[in-house]
PDB file of C-alpha atoms in Angstrom:
ATOM      1  CA  GLY A  17      -9.741  -6.067  20.100  1.00 40.00           C
ATOM      2  CA  ILE A  18      -7.871  -3.640  18.892  1.00 39.00           C
ATOM      3  CA  GLY A  19      -4.750  -2.796  20.728  1.00 42.00           C
ATOM      4  CA  THR A  20      -4.400   0.700  22.769  1.00 38.00           C
ATOM      5  CA  PHE A  21      -1.443   1.652  20.519  1.00 40.00           C
ATOM      6  CA  ALA A  22      -3.053   0.651  17.212  1.00 42.00           C
ATOM      7  CA  ALA A  23      -6.407   2.357  17.924  1.00 40.00           C
ATOM      8  CA  ALA A  24      -4.473   5.510  19.231  1.00 42.00           C
ATOM      9  CA  GLY A  25      -2.614   5.612  16.116  1.00 43.00           C
ATOM     10  CA  LEU A  26      -5.696   5.130  13.785  1.00 43.00           C
ATOM     11  CA  PHE A  27      -7.946   7.990  15.301  1.00 40.00           C
ATOM     12  CA  GLY A  28      -4.849  10.172  15.614  1.00 44.00           C
ATOM     13  CA  GLN A  29      -4.416   9.745  11.707  1.00 43.00           C
ATOM     14  CA  LEU A  30      -8.204  10.225  11.277  1.00 43.00           C
ATOM     15  CA  ASN A  31      -8.230  13.506  13.432  1.00 41.00           C
ATOM     16  CA  LYS A  32      -5.272  14.875  11.782  1.00 41.00           C
ATOM     17  CA  ALA A  33      -6.637  14.017   8.253  1.00 39.00           C
ATOM     18  CA  SER A  34      -9.913  15.843   9.326  1.00 37.00           C
ATOM     19  CA  ALA A  35      -8.251  18.820  10.201  1.00 36.00           C
ATOM     20  CA  GLU A  36      -5.912  19.032   7.156  1.00 37.00           C
ATOM     21  CA  TYR A  37      -8.834  18.005   4.310  1.00 35.00           C
ATOM     22  CA  GLY A  38     -11.974  19.302   3.734  1.00 34.00           C
ATOM     23  CA  ASP A  39     -12.608  17.352   0.478  1.00 35.00           C
ATOM     24  CA  PRO A  40      -9.532  14.865   0.241  1.00 37.00           C
ATOM     25  CA  ALA A  41     -10.636  13.396  -3.025  1.00 38.00           C
ATOM     26  CA  ASN A  42      -8.908  16.187  -4.968  1.00 38.00           C
ATOM     27  CA  VAL A  43      -5.448  15.393  -3.412  1.00 43.00           C
ATOM     28  CA  PHE A  44      -4.677  11.840  -3.978  1.00 45.00           C
ATOM     29  CA  GLY A  45      -3.627  10.839  -7.516  1.00 47.00           C
ATOM     30  CA  LYS A  46      -6.468   9.184  -9.609  1.00 49.00           C
ATOM     31  CA  VAL A  47      -8.693   8.099  -6.748  1.00 49.00           C
ATOM     32  CA  THR A  48     -11.581  10.229  -6.986  1.00 47.00           C
ATOM     33  CA  ASN A  49     -14.061   8.446  -4.477  1.00 50.00           C
ATOM     34  CA  SER A  50     -12.384   8.373  -0.913  1.00 56.00           C
ATOM     35  CA  LYS A  51     -15.152   6.831   0.712  1.00 76.00           C
ATOM     36  CA  GLY A  52     -13.964   3.917   3.103  1.00 90.00           C
ATOM     37  CA  PHE A  53     -10.501   5.773   3.244  1.00 95.00           C
ATOM     38  CA  ILE A  54      -8.479   7.670   5.681  1.00 94.00           C
ATOM     39  CA  PRO A  55      -6.716  10.666   3.841  1.00 95.00           C
ATOM     40  CA  THR A  56      -3.180  10.365   5.572  1.00 95.00           C
ATOM     41  CA  LYS A  57      -0.457  12.899   5.146  1.00 96.00           C
ATOM     42  CA  ARG A  58       3.276  13.037   6.090  1.00 96.00           C
ATOM     43  CA  ASP A  59       5.751  15.458   5.270  1.00 95.00           C
ATOM     44  CA  GLU A  60       7.258  13.457   2.400  1.00 97.00           C
ATOM     45  CA  TYR A  61       4.012  11.757   1.010  1.00 97.00           C
ATOM     46  CA  SER A  62       0.321  11.165   1.379  1.00 97.00           C
ATOM     47  CA  PHE A  63      -2.074   8.333   0.681  1.00 97.00           C
ATOM     48  CA  LEU A  64      -5.360   7.120   1.202  1.00 96.00           C
ATOM     49  CA  LEU A  65      -5.715   4.205   3.995  1.00 96.00           C
ATOM     50  CA  PRO A  66      -8.105   1.832   3.714  1.00 95.00           C
ATOM     51  CA  SER A  67     -10.450   2.640   7.171  1.00 94.00           C
ATOM     52  CA  LYS A  68     -10.329  -1.061   8.505  1.00 93.00           C
ATOM     53  CA  TRP A  69      -6.473  -1.319   8.044  1.00 95.00           C
ATOM     54  CA  LEU A  70      -4.544  -0.719  11.206  1.00 95.00           C
ATOM     55  CA  TYR A  71      -0.925   0.437  12.064  1.00 96.00           C
ATOM     56  CA  SER A  72       1.467  -2.595  12.434  1.00 95.00           C
ATOM     57  CA  THR A  73       4.884  -2.889  14.109  1.00 95.00           C
ATOM     58  CA  GLU A  74       5.949  -5.847  11.891  1.00 94.00           C
ATOM     59  CA  ARG A  75       8.817  -5.195   9.436  1.00 93.00           C
ATOM     60  CA  ASP A  76       8.962  -7.539   6.695  1.00 89.00           C
ATOM     61  CA  PHE A  77      11.537  -5.951   4.696  1.00 90.00           C
ATOM     62  CA  ASP A  78      14.438  -3.369   5.589  1.00 92.00           C
ATOM     63  CA  ASN A  79      13.862   0.500   5.252  1.00 95.00           C
ATOM     64  CA  ILE A  80      10.192   0.149   6.058  1.00 96.00           C
ATOM     65  CA  VAL A  81       8.954   3.419   7.599  1.00 97.00           C
ATOM     66  CA  GLU A  82       5.297   2.611   7.763  1.00 97.00           C
ATOM     67  CA  ARG A  83       3.386  -0.749   7.695  1.00 97.00           C
ATOM     68  CA  TYR A  84      -0.358  -1.482   7.848  1.00 97.00           C
ATOM     69  CA  GLN A  85      -2.376  -4.511   7.983  1.00 95.00           C
ATOM     70  CA  ASP A  86      -6.025  -5.782   7.533  1.00 93.00           C
ATOM     71  CA  ASN A  87      -7.820  -5.774  10.712  1.00 90.00           C
ATOM     72  CA  PHE A  88      -9.894  -8.754   9.541  1.00 87.00           C
ATOM     73  CA  ASP A  89      -7.065 -10.678   7.593  1.00 89.00           C
ATOM     74  CA  ALA A  90      -3.362 -10.182   8.699  1.00 88.00           C
ATOM     75  CA  VAL A  91      -2.594 -11.523   4.954  1.00 90.00           C
ATOM     76  CA  ASN A  92      -3.439  -8.327   3.946  1.00 94.00           C
ATOM     77  CA  PHE A  93      -0.991  -5.782   4.425  1.00 96.00           C
ATOM     78  CA  ALA A  94       0.721  -2.542   3.052  1.00 97.00           C
ATOM     79  CA  ALA A  95       4.149  -1.328   3.716  1.00 97.00           C
ATOM     80  CA  ILE A  96       6.052   1.922   2.566  1.00 98.00           C
ATOM     81  CA  ILE A  97       9.901   1.542   2.083  1.00 97.00           C
ATOM     82  CA  LYS A  98      12.198   4.585   1.915  1.00 97.00           C
ATOM     83  CA  LYS A  99      15.804   4.063   0.399  1.00 97.00           C
ATOM     84  CA  LYS A 100      18.516   6.328  -0.558  1.00 97.00           C
ATOM     85  CA  VAL A 101      19.278   6.470  -4.337  1.00 96.00           C
ATOM     86  CA  ASP A 102      22.171   9.286  -3.902  1.00 93.00           C
ATOM     87  CA  GLY A 103      21.917  11.851  -6.943  1.00 93.00           C
ATOM     88  CA  LYS A 104      18.603  10.355  -8.536  1.00 96.00           C
ATOM     89  CA  THR A 105      15.995  12.656  -9.127  1.00 96.00           C
ATOM     90  CA  SER A 106      13.337  10.231 -10.919  1.00 97.00           C
ATOM     91  CA  VAL A 107      12.406   6.585 -10.872  1.00 98.00           C
ATOM     92  CA  ASP A 108      13.026   6.191 -14.536  1.00 96.00           C
ATOM     93  CA  GLN A 109      16.647   6.805 -13.637  1.00 97.00           C
ATOM     94  CA  LEU A 110      16.925   3.408 -12.147  1.00 97.00           C
ATOM     95  CA  GLY A 111      15.902   1.761 -15.363  1.00 96.00           C
ATOM     96  CA  SER A 112      13.001   0.782 -17.391  1.00 96.00           C
ATOM     97  CA  PRO A 113       9.712  -0.316 -15.296  1.00 95.00           C
ATOM     98  CA  GLU A 114      10.840  -4.033 -16.429  1.00 93.00           C
ATOM     99  CA  GLU A 115      14.449  -3.378 -15.212  1.00 94.00           C
ATOM    100  CA  PHE A 116      13.367  -1.786 -12.183  1.00 95.00           C
ATOM    101  CA  LEU A 117      11.035  -4.511 -11.009  1.00 93.00           C
ATOM    102  CA  LYS A 118      14.012  -6.949 -11.360  1.00 89.00           C
ATOM    103  CA  SER A 119      15.679  -5.085  -8.706  1.00 91.00           C
ATOM    104  CA  CYS A 120      12.850  -5.236  -6.371  1.00 91.00           C
ATOM    105  CA  ASP A 121      13.059  -8.974  -6.137  1.00 86.00           C
ATOM    106  CA  PHE A 122      13.234  -8.802  -2.287  1.00 87.00           C
ATOM    107  CA  LEU A 123       9.728  -7.886  -2.002  1.00 91.00           C
ATOM    108  CA  PHE A 124       8.800 -11.092  -3.515  1.00 84.00           C
ATOM    109  CA  GLY A 125      10.591 -13.525  -1.262  1.00 71.00           C
ATOM    110  CA  LYS A 126      13.687 -15.376  -2.686  1.00 54.00           C
ATOM    111  CA  GLN A 127      13.543 -19.250  -2.856  1.00 42.00           C
ATOM    112  CA  ALA A 128      13.758 -20.610   0.663  1.00 36.00           C
ATOM    113  CA  TRP A 129      14.182 -24.292  -0.420  1.00 38.00           C
ATOM    114  CA  THR A 130      16.766 -25.145  -2.913  1.00 39.00           C
ATOM    115  CA  GLY A 131      16.474 -28.947  -2.915  1.00 43.00           C
ATOM    116  CA  GLU A 132      14.837 -31.100  -5.682  1.00 45.00           C
ATOM    117  CA  THR A 133      10.936 -30.951  -5.735  1.00 46.00           C
ATOM    118  CA  LYS A 134       8.759 -32.621  -8.487  1.00 47.00           C
ATOM    119  CA  SER A 135       7.266 -30.322 -10.853  1.00 44.00           C
ATOM    120  CA  GLU A 136       3.247 -30.068  -9.719  1.00 46.00           C
ATOM    121  CA  GLY A 137       0.655 -27.752 -11.100  1.00 50.00           C
ATOM    122  CA  GLY A 138       2.839 -26.114 -13.666  1.00 51.00           C
ATOM    123  CA  PHE A 139       5.684 -25.268 -11.230  1.00 48.00           C
ATOM    124  CA  LYS A 140       9.186 -25.720 -12.525  1.00 54.00           C
ATOM    125  CA  PRO A 141      11.268 -28.494 -10.653  1.00 53.00           C
ATOM    126  CA  GLY A 142      12.908 -27.080  -7.704  1.00 49.00           C
ATOM    127  CA  SER A 143      10.386 -24.350  -7.285  1.00 51.00           C
ATOM    128  CA  VAL A 144       8.240 -23.509  -4.302  1.00 53.00           C
ATOM    129  CA  SER A 145       6.463 -20.649  -5.813  1.00 66.00           C
ATOM    130  CA  ALA A 146       5.373 -18.942  -9.155  1.00 79.00           C
ATOM    131  CA  LEU A 147       5.120 -15.161  -9.574  1.00 84.00           C
ATOM    132  CA  SER A 148       3.198 -13.658 -12.630  1.00 88.00           C
ATOM    133  CA  LEU A 149       3.218 -10.036 -13.757  1.00 91.00           C
ATOM    134  CA  LEU A 150      -0.425  -8.973 -14.421  1.00 93.00           C
ATOM    135  CA  ASP A 151      -0.019  -5.287 -15.132  1.00 94.00           C
ATOM    136  CA  ILE A 152       2.749  -2.800 -15.634  1.00 95.00           C
ATOM    137  CA  ASP A 153       2.060   0.960 -16.075  1.00 95.00           C
ATOM    138  CA  GLU A 154       3.780   4.378 -15.562  1.00 96.00           C
ATOM    139  CA  ARG A 155       1.968   7.648 -14.075  1.00 96.00           C
ATOM    140  CA  THR A 156       2.813  11.212 -13.558  1.00 96.00           C
ATOM    141  CA  ASP A 157       1.454  13.487 -11.004  1.00 95.00           C
ATOM    142  CA  LYS A 158       0.758  16.975 -11.113  1.00 94.00           C
ATOM    143  CA  LYS A 159       3.913  18.112 -10.057  1.00 95.00           C
ATOM    144  CA  GLY A 160       5.715  16.053 -12.810  1.00 96.00           C
ATOM    145  CA  THR A 161       6.963  13.058 -10.305  1.00 97.00           C
ATOM    146  CA  LYS A 162       6.742   9.666 -12.309  1.00 98.00           C
ATOM    147  CA  TYR A 163       5.693   6.796 -10.660  1.00 98.00           C
ATOM    148  CA  TYR A 164       6.130   2.791 -11.732  1.00 98.00           C
ATOM    149  CA  ASN A 165       3.083   0.763 -10.941  1.00 97.00           C
ATOM    150  CA  TYR A 166       2.802  -3.187 -10.902  1.00 96.00           C
ATOM    151  CA  GLU A 167       0.394  -5.701 -10.178  1.00 94.00           C
ATOM    152  CA  LEU A 168       1.614  -9.203  -9.693  1.00 92.00           C
ATOM    153  CA  LEU A 169       0.236 -12.631  -8.338  1.00 90.00           C
ATOM    154  CA  SER A 170       2.113 -15.109  -6.671  1.00 87.00           C
ATOM    155  CA  ARG A 171       1.291 -19.031  -6.156  1.00 82.00           C
ATOM    156  CA  THR A 172       2.948 -21.352  -3.640  1.00 69.00           C
ATOM    157  CA  ALA A 173       2.951 -24.921  -4.723  1.00 62.00           C
ATOM    158  CA  ASP A 174       0.625 -25.816  -1.803  1.00 59.00           C
ATOM    159  CA  GLY A 175      -1.911 -23.501  -3.098  1.00 57.00           C
ATOM    160  CA  ASP A 176      -2.400 -21.433   0.101  1.00 56.00           C
ATOM    161  CA  GLU A 177      -5.138 -18.886  -0.071  1.00 57.00           C
ATOM    162  CA  GLY A 178      -5.353 -19.420  -3.993  1.00 71.00           C
ATOM    163  CA  GLY A 179      -2.207 -16.940  -4.103  1.00 87.00           C
ATOM    164  CA  ARG A 180      -1.408 -13.489  -3.095  1.00 90.00           C
ATOM    165  CA  HIS A 181      -1.951 -10.372  -5.057  1.00 94.00           C
ATOM    166  CA  LYS A 182       0.958  -8.090  -5.091  1.00 95.00           C
ATOM    167  CA  LEU A 183       0.796  -4.224  -5.853  1.00 97.00           C
ATOM    168  CA  VAL A 184       3.735  -1.950  -6.177  1.00 97.00           C
ATOM    169  CA  SER A 185       4.236   1.910  -6.843  1.00 98.00           C
ATOM    170  CA  ALA A 186       7.515   3.428  -6.808  1.00 98.00           C
ATOM    171  CA  ALA A 187       8.888   6.881  -7.453  1.00 98.00           C
ATOM    172  CA  VAL A 188      12.050   8.953  -6.529  1.00 98.00           C
ATOM    173  CA  LYS A 189      12.275  12.527  -5.118  1.00 96.00           C
ATOM    174  CA  ASN A 190      15.360  14.318  -3.891  1.00 93.00           C
ATOM    175  CA  GLY A 191      17.716  10.935  -3.868  1.00 96.00           C
ATOM    176  CA  GLN A 192      15.159   8.931  -2.068  1.00 97.00           C
ATOM    177  CA  LEU A 193      13.311   5.999  -3.385  1.00 98.00           C
ATOM    178  CA  TYR A 194       9.765   5.473  -2.025  1.00 98.00           C
ATOM    179  CA  ILE A 195       7.916   2.015  -2.660  1.00 98.00           C
ATOM    180  CA  VAL A 196       4.336   1.316  -1.570  1.00 98.00           C
ATOM    181  CA  PHE A 197       3.975  -2.636  -1.592  1.00 97.00           C
ATOM    182  CA  ILE A 198       0.854  -4.002  -0.759  1.00 97.00           C
ATOM    183  CA  GLN A 199      -0.161  -7.835  -0.336  1.00 95.00           C
ATOM    184  CA  VAL A 200      -3.809  -9.231  -0.444  1.00 95.00           C
ATOM    185  CA  GLY A 201      -4.873 -12.720  -0.139  1.00 92.00           C
ATOM    186  CA  ASP A 202      -6.469 -14.016  -3.538  1.00 88.00           C
ATOM    187  CA  LYS A 203      -9.947 -15.038  -1.805  1.00 87.00           C
ATOM    188  CA  ARG A 204     -10.169 -11.476  -0.150  1.00 89.00           C
ATOM    189  CA  TRP A 205      -8.947  -9.763  -3.296  1.00 92.00           C
ATOM    190  CA  PHE A 206     -12.005 -10.884  -5.078  1.00 89.00           C
ATOM    191  CA  LYS A 207     -14.404 -10.132  -2.104  1.00 91.00           C
ATOM    192  CA  GLY A 208     -13.625  -6.245  -2.207  1.00 89.00           C
ATOM    193  CA  THR A 209     -10.348  -6.006  -0.861  1.00 93.00           C
ATOM    194  CA  ASP A 210      -8.723  -5.185  -4.406  1.00 94.00           C
ATOM    195  CA  LYS A 211     -10.632  -1.569  -4.280  1.00 95.00           C
ATOM    196  CA  GLU A 212      -9.046  -1.033  -0.904  1.00 95.00           C
ATOM    197  CA  ALA A 213      -5.588  -1.942  -2.206  1.00 96.00           C
ATOM    198  CA  LEU A 214      -5.707  -0.239  -5.624  1.00 96.00           C
ATOM    199  CA  GLY A 215      -7.160   2.749  -3.923  1.00 96.00           C
ATOM    200  CA  LEU A 216      -4.258   2.787  -1.550  1.00 97.00           C
ATOM    201  CA  ARG A 217      -1.499   2.218  -4.212  1.00 97.00           C
ATOM    202  CA  ASP A 218      -2.988   4.771  -6.793  1.00 96.00           C
ATOM    203  CA  SER A 219      -3.474   7.415  -4.201  1.00 96.00           C
ATOM    204  CA  PHE A 220       0.287   7.376  -2.982  1.00 97.00           C
ATOM    205  CA  THR A 221       1.820  10.831  -4.060  1.00 97.00           C
ATOM    206  CA  LEU A 222       5.012  12.239  -3.008  1.00 98.00           C
ATOM    207  CA  ALA A 223       4.897  15.950  -1.484  1.00 95.00           C
TER     208      ALA A 223
END
């Protein structure tokens, strides 16, 4: 069952959101249909949380301020990361979308195994995973804040779950870098979880 803490957190978000938003559809990025989501607002940002995703105390990376995971499959999770970038006011001051992505390699896992492996299934010798960039774009919200958005697919040599879809949105405001990182297993992605993940990413908006 749902832990008492997680349930309290979930209903607290729901009650807070209900009090603050009459019609959340107009508030969050380009997501126009908020059905199945909980409008969630913090002092520095807001986003639409898939209603079946619960608060998680796990911390996969440094500087995570919030983390949620799918109640049905813990492979699927979202994390919001906040890091200082002194003097920066826009994400494009951290480089082009391609350059910025290279600086986020900590999100995708360093190679944990450095010995020799035979190439199998198209993997380079010595590698345990392959990461493909499927989509990259930029968006600007109504206040003029720019976001870099990415969609990637990682595959491990053992083919676990058919791979992992990874979504990223990043923006800078007042010397702080905010990153939303979302991971979804490939099988779940094609069973509708893609809409939840994309809805969360594309609704993420800085205050």
